[in-house]
PDB file of C-alpha atoms in Angstrom:
ATOM      1  CA  UNK A  10     109.159 134.240 103.709  1.00 65.00           C
ATOM      2  CA  UNK A  11     106.231 133.762 101.343  1.00 63.00           C
ATOM      3  CA  UNK A  12     103.016 132.704 102.916  1.00 90.00           C
ATOM      4  CA  UNK A  13      99.493 131.402 102.584  1.00 95.00           C
ATOM      5  CA  UNK A  14      97.637 132.135 105.770  1.00 95.00           C
ATOM      6  CA  UNK A  15      94.384 130.521 106.808  1.00 95.00           C
ATOM      7  CA  UNK A  16      92.518 132.514 109.422  1.00 87.00           C
ATOM      8  CA  UNK A  17      91.657 129.675 111.783  1.00 90.00           C
ATOM      9  CA  UNK A  18      93.510 126.497 112.698  1.00 92.00           C
ATOM     10  CA  UNK A  19      90.510 124.845 114.398  1.00 95.00           C
ATOM     11  CA  UNK A  20      86.786 125.560 114.082  1.00 96.00           C
ATOM     12  CA  UNK A  21      83.731 123.915 115.648  1.00 97.00           C
ATOM     13  CA  UNK A  22      80.382 124.821 114.136  1.00 97.00           C
ATOM     14  CA  UNK A  23      76.807 123.650 114.501  1.00 97.00           C
ATOM     15  CA  UNK A  24      74.804 121.899 111.781  1.00 97.00           C
ATOM     16  CA  UNK A  25      72.994 124.448 109.613  1.00 97.00           C
ATOM     17  CA  UNK A  26      75.359 127.331 110.401  1.00 97.00           C
ATOM     18  CA  UNK A  27      76.883 129.407 107.633  1.00 97.00           C
ATOM     19  CA  UNK A  28      80.657 129.034 107.816  1.00 97.00           C
ATOM     20  CA  UNK A  29      83.405 131.230 106.318  1.00 97.00           C
ATOM     21  CA  UNK A  30      86.923 130.040 105.865  1.00 97.00           C
ATOM     22  CA  UNK A  31      89.386 132.750 104.930  1.00 96.00           C
ATOM     23  CA  UNK A  32      92.699 132.471 103.047  1.00 97.00           C
ATOM     24  CA  UNK A  33      95.230 135.208 102.316  1.00 97.00           C
ATOM     25  CA  UNK A  34      98.418 134.999 100.240  1.00 96.00           C
ATOM     26  CA  UNK A  35     101.199 137.504 100.011  1.00 94.00           C
ATOM     27  CA  UNK A  36     102.893 136.244  96.826  1.00 89.00           C
ATOM     28  CA  UNK A  37     100.777 138.142  94.259  1.00 91.00           C
ATOM     29  CA  UNK A  38      99.720 134.759  92.835  1.00 90.00           C
ATOM     30  CA  UNK A  39      96.946 134.640  90.280  1.00 90.00           C
ATOM     31  CA  UNK A  40      95.606 131.201  91.178  1.00 91.00           C
ATOM     32  CA  UNK A  41      94.058 130.190  94.425  1.00 94.00           C
ATOM     33  CA  UNK A  42      92.508 126.828  95.388  1.00 94.00           C
ATOM     34  CA  UNK A  43      90.446 125.251  98.100  1.00 97.00           C
ATOM     35  CA  UNK A  44      90.922 121.519  98.857  1.00 96.00           C
ATOM     36  CA  UNK A  45      89.629 119.198 101.565  1.00 96.00           C
ATOM     37  CA  UNK A  46      91.692 116.353 102.927  1.00 94.00           C
ATOM     38  CA  UNK A  47      90.033 113.210 104.209  1.00 93.00           C
ATOM     39  CA  UNK A  48      91.654 109.890 105.198  1.00 88.00           C
ATOM     40  CA  UNK A  49      91.771 107.467 102.310  1.00 87.00           C
ATOM     41  CA  UNK A  50      90.569 110.077  99.868  1.00 91.00           C
ATOM     42  CA  UNK A  51      93.575 112.394  99.661  1.00 91.00           C
ATOM     43  CA  UNK A  52      93.135 116.015  98.619  1.00 93.00           C
ATOM     44  CA  UNK A  53      90.010 116.812  96.647  1.00 94.00           C
ATOM     45  CA  UNK A  54      89.535 120.104  94.867  1.00 94.00           C
ATOM     46  CA  UNK A  55      86.449 122.093  95.917  1.00 96.00           C
ATOM     47  CA  UNK A  56      86.844 125.352  93.988  1.00 96.00           C
ATOM     48  CA  UNK A  57      89.572 127.378  92.369  1.00 93.00           C
ATOM     49  CA  UNK A  58      90.046 130.900  91.079  1.00 93.00           C
ATOM     50  CA  UNK A  59      92.447 132.207  88.476  1.00 89.00           C
ATOM     51  CA  UNK A  60      91.580 135.877  88.786  1.00 89.00           C
ATOM     52  CA  UNK A  61      89.667 138.331  90.937  1.00 91.00           C
ATOM     53  CA  UNK A  62      85.926 137.593  90.806  1.00 86.00           C
ATOM     54  CA  UNK A  63      86.600 134.497  88.701  1.00 89.00           C
ATOM     55  CA  UNK A  64      85.850 131.008  90.004  1.00 92.00           C
ATOM     56  CA  UNK A  65      85.677 127.491  88.698  1.00 92.00           C
ATOM     57  CA  UNK A  66      84.140 124.400  90.263  1.00 94.00           C
ATOM     58  CA  UNK A  67      86.432 121.633  91.256  1.00 92.00           C
ATOM     59  CA  UNK A  68      85.549 117.999  91.790  1.00 91.00           C
ATOM     60  CA  UNK A  69      83.332 118.343  94.880  1.00 95.00           C
ATOM     61  CA  UNK A  70      81.679 121.816  94.887  1.00 96.00           C
ATOM     62  CA  UNK A  71      78.302 120.768  96.282  1.00 96.00           C
ATOM     63  CA  UNK A  72      77.449 122.523  99.494  1.00 96.00           C
ATOM     64  CA  UNK A  73      80.207 125.125  99.031  1.00 97.00           C
ATOM     65  CA  UNK A  74      80.637 128.528  97.426  1.00 97.00           C
ATOM     66  CA  UNK A  75      83.609 130.875  97.147  1.00 97.00           C
ATOM     67  CA  UNK A  76      84.392 134.525  96.938  1.00 96.00           C
ATOM     68  CA  UNK A  77      87.419 136.361  95.579  1.00 96.00           C
ATOM     69  CA  UNK A  78      86.973 140.111  95.764  1.00 95.00           C
ATOM     70  CA  UNK A  79      90.696 140.886  96.034  1.00 95.00           C
ATOM     71  CA  UNK A  80      93.667 139.094  94.471  1.00 95.00           C
ATOM     72  CA  UNK A  81      95.174 138.130  97.779  1.00 96.00           C
ATOM     73  CA  UNK A  82      92.075 136.761  99.493  1.00 97.00           C
ATOM     74  CA  UNK A  83      89.990 133.662  98.699  1.00 97.00           C
ATOM     75  CA  UNK A  84      87.104 132.703 100.918  1.00 97.00           C
ATOM     76  CA  UNK A  85      85.323 129.342 101.140  1.00 97.00           C
ATOM     77  CA  UNK A  86      81.704 129.422 102.306  1.00 98.00           C
ATOM     78  CA  UNK A  87      79.739 126.545 103.652  1.00 97.00           C
ATOM     79  CA  UNK A  88      76.147 127.733 103.066  1.00 94.00           C
ATOM     80  CA  UNK A  89      74.589 125.385 105.633  1.00 97.00           C
ATOM     81  CA  UNK A  90      77.169 123.228 107.414  1.00 97.00           C
ATOM     82  CA  UNK A  91      76.534 119.533 107.671  1.00 97.00           C
ATOM     83  CA  UNK A  92      78.388 116.815 109.557  1.00 97.00           C
ATOM     84  CA  UNK A  93      79.752 115.323 106.326  1.00 96.00           C
ATOM     85  CA  UNK A  94      81.649 118.588 105.858  1.00 98.00           C
ATOM     86  CA  UNK A  95      83.765 117.808 108.906  1.00 98.00           C
ATOM     87  CA  UNK A  96      87.255 117.759 107.388  1.00 97.00           C
ATOM     88  CA  UNK A  97      90.658 119.416 107.025  1.00 96.00           C
ATOM     89  CA  UNK A  98      90.433 122.339 104.605  1.00 97.00           C
ATOM     90  CA  UNK A  99      93.559 123.448 102.782  1.00 96.00           C
ATOM     91  CA  UNK A 100      94.006 126.612 100.785  1.00 97.00           C
ATOM     92  CA  UNK A 101      96.787 126.956  98.170  1.00 94.00           C
ATOM     93  CA  UNK A 102      98.034 129.519  95.719  1.00 93.00           C
ATOM     94  CA  UNK A 103     100.198 129.416  92.605  1.00 89.00           C
ATOM     95  CA  UNK A 104     101.366 131.616  89.743  1.00 85.00           C
ATOM     96  CA  UNK A 105      99.150 131.607  86.663  1.00 78.00           C
ATOM     97  CA  UNK A 106     101.452 129.112  84.981  1.00 72.00           C
ATOM     98  CA  UNK A 107     102.872 127.225  87.955  1.00 66.00           C
ATOM     99  CA  UNK A 108     104.780 124.734  85.874  1.00 64.00           C
ATOM    100  CA  UNK A 109     106.983 127.526  84.545  1.00 60.00           C
ATOM    101  CA  UNK A 110     107.943 128.167  88.150  1.00 60.00           C
ATOM    102  CA  UNK A 111     108.767 124.567  89.069  1.00 61.00           C
ATOM    103  CA  UNK A 112     105.159 123.473  89.320  1.00 64.00           C
ATOM    104  CA  UNK A 113     104.515 123.848  92.988  1.00 73.00           C
ATOM    105  CA  UNK A 114     101.596 125.205  94.923  1.00 87.00           C
ATOM    106  CA  UNK A 115     102.134 126.952  98.244  1.00 91.00           C
ATOM    107  CA  UNK A 116      99.731 125.615 100.827  1.00 94.00           C
ATOM    108  CA  UNK A 117      98.386 127.100 104.016  1.00 95.00           C
ATOM    109  CA  UNK A 118      98.563 125.117 107.286  1.00 94.00           C
ATOM    110  CA  UNK A 119      94.971 124.051 107.056  1.00 95.00           C
ATOM    111  CA  UNK A 120      91.738 124.558 109.045  1.00 96.00           C
ATOM    112  CA  UNK A 121      90.342 121.560 110.910  1.00 96.00           C
ATOM    113  CA  UNK A 122      86.565 122.041 110.819  1.00 97.00           C
ATOM    114  CA  UNK A 123      84.260 119.978 112.964  1.00 97.00           C
ATOM    115  CA  UNK A 124      80.506 120.256 112.399  1.00 97.00           C
ATOM    116  CA  UNK A 125      78.431 118.985 115.300  1.00 97.00           C
TER     117      UNK A 125
ATOM    118  CA  UNK B  30      86.623 108.258  89.541  1.00 71.00           C
ATOM    119  CA  UNK B  31      90.106 108.379  91.052  1.00 80.00           C
ATOM    120  CA  UNK B  32      92.457 109.522  88.280  1.00 91.00           C
ATOM    121  CA  UNK B  33      95.547 109.400  90.496  1.00 95.00           C
ATOM    122  CA  UNK B  34      95.927 106.412  92.748  1.00 95.00           C
ATOM    123  CA  UNK B  35      98.367 105.565  95.532  1.00 96.00           C
ATOM    124  CA  UNK B  36      97.473 102.001  96.384  1.00 91.00           C
ATOM    125  CA  UNK B  37      99.651 101.656  99.421  1.00 94.00           C
ATOM    126  CA  UNK B  38      98.158 103.539 102.401  1.00 94.00           C
ATOM    127  CA  UNK B  39     101.346 103.086 104.430  1.00 96.00           C
ATOM    128  CA  UNK B  40     104.998 102.080 104.182  1.00 97.00           C
ATOM    129  CA  UNK B  41     107.432 101.326 106.932  1.00 98.00           C
ATOM    130  CA  UNK B  42     111.248 101.270 106.362  1.00 98.00           C
ATOM    131  CA  UNK B  43     114.398 101.218 108.413  1.00 97.00           C
ATOM    132  CA  UNK B  44     116.614 104.266 108.611  1.00 97.00           C
ATOM    133  CA  UNK B  45     119.320 104.220 105.926  1.00 97.00           C
ATOM    134  CA  UNK B  46     117.345 101.935 103.605  1.00 97.00           C
ATOM    135  CA  UNK B  47     115.509 102.903 100.437  1.00 98.00           C
ATOM    136  CA  UNK B  48     111.870 104.053 100.528  1.00 98.00           C
ATOM    137  CA  UNK B  49     109.856 103.544  97.355  1.00 98.00           C
ATOM    138  CA  UNK B  50     106.453 105.206  97.037  1.00 98.00           C
ATOM    139  CA  UNK B  51     104.296 104.351  94.056  1.00 98.00           C
ATOM    140  CA  UNK B  52     101.615 106.175  92.116  1.00 98.00           C
ATOM    141  CA  UNK B  53      99.408 105.240  89.140  1.00 97.00           C
ATOM    142  CA  UNK B  54      97.321 107.483  86.940  1.00 97.00           C
ATOM    143  CA  UNK B  55      94.614 106.860  84.391  1.00 96.00           C
ATOM    144  CA  UNK B  56      94.292 110.147  82.535  1.00 91.00           C
ATOM    145  CA  UNK B  57      96.641 110.098  79.518  1.00 91.00           C
ATOM    146  CA  UNK B  58      96.347 113.902  79.250  1.00 89.00           C
ATOM    147  CA  UNK B  59      98.448 114.341  82.405  1.00 91.00           C
ATOM    148  CA  UNK B  60     101.870 115.565  81.442  1.00 88.00           C
ATOM    149  CA  UNK B  61     103.350 116.938  84.625  1.00 90.00           C
ATOM    150  CA  UNK B  62     103.706 115.082  87.910  1.00 92.00           C
ATOM    151  CA  UNK B  63     104.641 116.225  91.419  1.00 93.00           C
ATOM    152  CA  UNK B  64     105.249 114.827  94.866  1.00 95.00           C
ATOM    153  CA  UNK B  65     104.243 116.648  98.011  1.00 95.00           C
ATOM    154  CA  UNK B  66     105.132 115.884 101.607  1.00 96.00           C
ATOM    155  CA  UNK B  67     102.857 116.653 104.528  1.00 94.00           C
ATOM    156  CA  UNK B  68     103.603 116.667 108.255  1.00 93.00           C
ATOM    157  CA  UNK B  69     100.707 116.642 110.758  1.00 88.00           C
ATOM    158  CA  UNK B  70      99.208 120.070 111.401  1.00 83.00           C
ATOM    159  CA  UNK B  71     101.055 121.576 108.425  1.00 89.00           C
ATOM    160  CA  UNK B  72     100.143 122.124 104.820  1.00 92.00           C
ATOM    161  CA  UNK B  73     101.735 119.981 102.089  1.00 93.00           C
ATOM    162  CA  UNK B  74     105.071 121.172 100.765  1.00 92.00           C
ATOM    163  CA  UNK B  75     106.372 120.678  97.257  1.00 91.00           C
ATOM    164  CA  UNK B  76     109.111 118.043  97.048  1.00 94.00           C
ATOM    165  CA  UNK B  77     109.975 117.170  93.466  1.00 93.00           C
ATOM    166  CA  UNK B  78     108.406 117.169  89.987  1.00 91.00           C
ATOM    167  CA  UNK B  79     108.859 115.608  86.571  1.00 92.00           C
ATOM    168  CA  UNK B  80     107.686 116.494  83.120  1.00 89.00           C
ATOM    169  CA  UNK B  81     106.400 113.805  80.768  1.00 90.00           C
ATOM    170  CA  UNK B  82     109.290 114.469  78.423  1.00 91.00           C
ATOM    171  CA  UNK B  83     111.600 112.945  81.020  1.00 92.00           C
ATOM    172  CA  UNK B  84     111.719 109.563  82.691  1.00 94.00           C
ATOM    173  CA  UNK B  85     113.804 110.539  85.724  1.00 96.00           C
ATOM    174  CA  UNK B  86     114.438 113.601  87.885  1.00 95.00           C
ATOM    175  CA  UNK B  87     116.797 113.669  90.833  1.00 96.00           C
ATOM    176  CA  UNK B  88     117.169 116.135  93.702  1.00 94.00           C
ATOM    177  CA  UNK B  89     119.517 115.068  96.419  1.00 96.00           C
ATOM    178  CA  UNK B  90     118.154 111.997  98.198  1.00 97.00           C
ATOM    179  CA  UNK B  91     114.937 112.108  96.204  1.00 97.00           C
ATOM    180  CA  UNK B  92     114.443 110.671  92.690  1.00 98.00           C
ATOM    181  CA  UNK B  93     111.211 110.458  90.763  1.00 97.00           C
ATOM    182  CA  UNK B  94     110.833 107.910  87.965  1.00 97.00           C
ATOM    183  CA  UNK B  95     108.118 108.110  85.296  1.00 97.00           C
ATOM    184  CA  UNK B  96     106.939 105.200  83.126  1.00 97.00           C
ATOM    185  CA  UNK B  97     104.468 106.741  80.691  1.00 95.00           C
ATOM    186  CA  UNK B  98     103.535 103.504  78.944  1.00 95.00           C
ATOM    187  CA  UNK B  99     102.533 102.000  82.306  1.00 96.00           C
ATOM    188  CA  UNK B 100     101.097 105.308  83.569  1.00 96.00           C
ATOM    189  CA  UNK B 101     103.157 104.853  86.682  1.00 97.00           C
ATOM    190  CA  UNK B 102     105.521 106.956  88.686  1.00 96.00           C
ATOM    191  CA  UNK B 103     107.556 106.285  91.800  1.00 98.00           C
ATOM    192  CA  UNK B 104     109.465 108.324  94.368  1.00 98.00           C
ATOM    193  CA  UNK B 105     112.706 106.868  95.721  1.00 98.00           C
ATOM    194  CA  UNK B 106     114.273 108.217  98.914  1.00 98.00           C
ATOM    195  CA  UNK B 107     117.794 107.107  99.544  1.00 97.00           C
ATOM    196  CA  UNK B 108     118.909 106.897 102.279  1.00 97.00           C
ATOM    197  CA  UNK B 109     115.720 107.240 104.324  1.00 98.00           C
ATOM    198  CA  UNK B 110     115.866 109.294 107.496  1.00 97.00           C
ATOM    199  CA  UNK B 111     113.441 109.503 110.485  1.00 97.00           C
ATOM    200  CA  UNK B 112     112.668 113.087 109.480  1.00 96.00           C
ATOM    201  CA  UNK B 113     111.219 111.765 106.195  1.00 97.00           C
ATOM    202  CA  UNK B 114     108.311 110.250 108.158  1.00 97.00           C
ATOM    203  CA  UNK B 115     105.264 112.059 106.739  1.00 97.00           C
ATOM    204  CA  UNK B 116     102.363 111.639 104.349  1.00 96.00           C
ATOM    205  CA  UNK B 117     103.423 111.723 100.697  1.00 97.00           C
ATOM    206  CA  UNK B 118     101.006 112.774  97.992  1.00 96.00           C
ATOM    207  CA  UNK B 119     101.416 112.213  94.321  1.00 96.00           C
ATOM    208  CA  UNK B 120      99.812 114.851  92.029  1.00 93.00           C
ATOM    209  CA  UNK B 121      99.298 115.245  88.326  1.00 92.00           C
ATOM    210  CA  UNK B 122      98.504 118.157  86.032  1.00 88.00           C
ATOM    211  CA  UNK B 123      97.806 119.028  82.410  1.00 83.00           C
ATOM    212  CA  UNK B 124     100.267 121.710  81.480  1.00 71.00           C
ATOM    213  CA  UNK B 125      98.913 124.745  79.665  1.00 64.00           C
ATOM    214  CA  UNK B 126      95.475 125.325  78.186  1.00 59.00           C
ATOM    215  CA  UNK B 127      92.800 126.292  80.651  1.00 59.00           C
ATOM    216  CA  UNK B 128      93.980 123.920  83.370  1.00 60.00           C
ATOM    217  CA  UNK B 129      95.466 126.830  85.360  1.00 60.00           C
ATOM    218  CA  UNK B 130      97.856 124.358  86.839  1.00 71.00           C
ATOM    219  CA  UNK B 131      95.052 122.521  88.564  1.00 82.00           C
ATOM    220  CA  UNK B 132      96.427 119.491  90.370  1.00 87.00           C
ATOM    221  CA  UNK B 133      94.755 116.113  90.889  1.00 90.00           C
ATOM    222  CA  UNK B 134      96.070 114.353  93.992  1.00 93.00           C
ATOM    223  CA  UNK B 135      96.281 110.740  95.030  1.00 95.00           C
ATOM    224  CA  UNK B 136      95.104 109.413  98.401  1.00 94.00           C
ATOM    225  CA  UNK B 137      98.498 109.679 100.033  1.00 95.00           C
ATOM    226  CA  UNK B 138     100.965 107.192 101.548  1.00 97.00           C
ATOM    227  CA  UNK B 139     102.048 107.379 105.151  1.00 96.00           C
ATOM    228  CA  UNK B 140     105.783 106.788 105.336  1.00 98.00           C
ATOM    229  CA  UNK B 141     107.315 105.808 108.671  1.00 98.00           C
ATOM    230  CA  UNK B 142     111.104 105.613 108.919  1.00 98.00           C
ATOM    231  CA  UNK B 143     112.289 103.714 112.021  1.00 96.00           C
ATOM    232  CA  UNK B 144     115.639 104.614 113.642  1.00 93.00           C
TER     233      UNK B 144
END
């Protein structure tokens, strides 16, 4: 069963802390994505990567950075956590041309991050 | 600037009846559309998709309709079942180029199907 695994289901961090969210996929997918989900706003793209060491900003990259040192792993970094970064974070992966494969992403189960 | 909009935050239907979830988009470059379903504490799962060269795609109880001139798509679930209760997200993409399959999502609609 193919999987996208997010390292933590729930996290509580203090304001100003550096936070790492980890995501691993076992499908040999080229593309990986980080989204955040907030009520009334849906899923918003933070960053994505289409190859090792490659990254592109999404719609809301401010306050975040990413790292992709290996094909299967994509990390989201909150440089200095703030309360407005309290959210559900979702990682996803897809083949390089997902539409050719039916178009779908595979999502992880999400990390609920609370910044206090 | 919300390029994909789901204007109904919630929808409640009776078991066995039809559920219709709506989605509007503003970017005329979008040419591939998808619906995802999300249960609490789980990631979204892919449900059904449609290319802009079609106006209808069907998969079992689920049918997606696309009206390009109106920049509108809808998901029909017939008959609705209590297990369909979830959040439904509409998503859109520009096929090819340097989009890398990047999806733009709507806000989501909470569907509740009552027994």
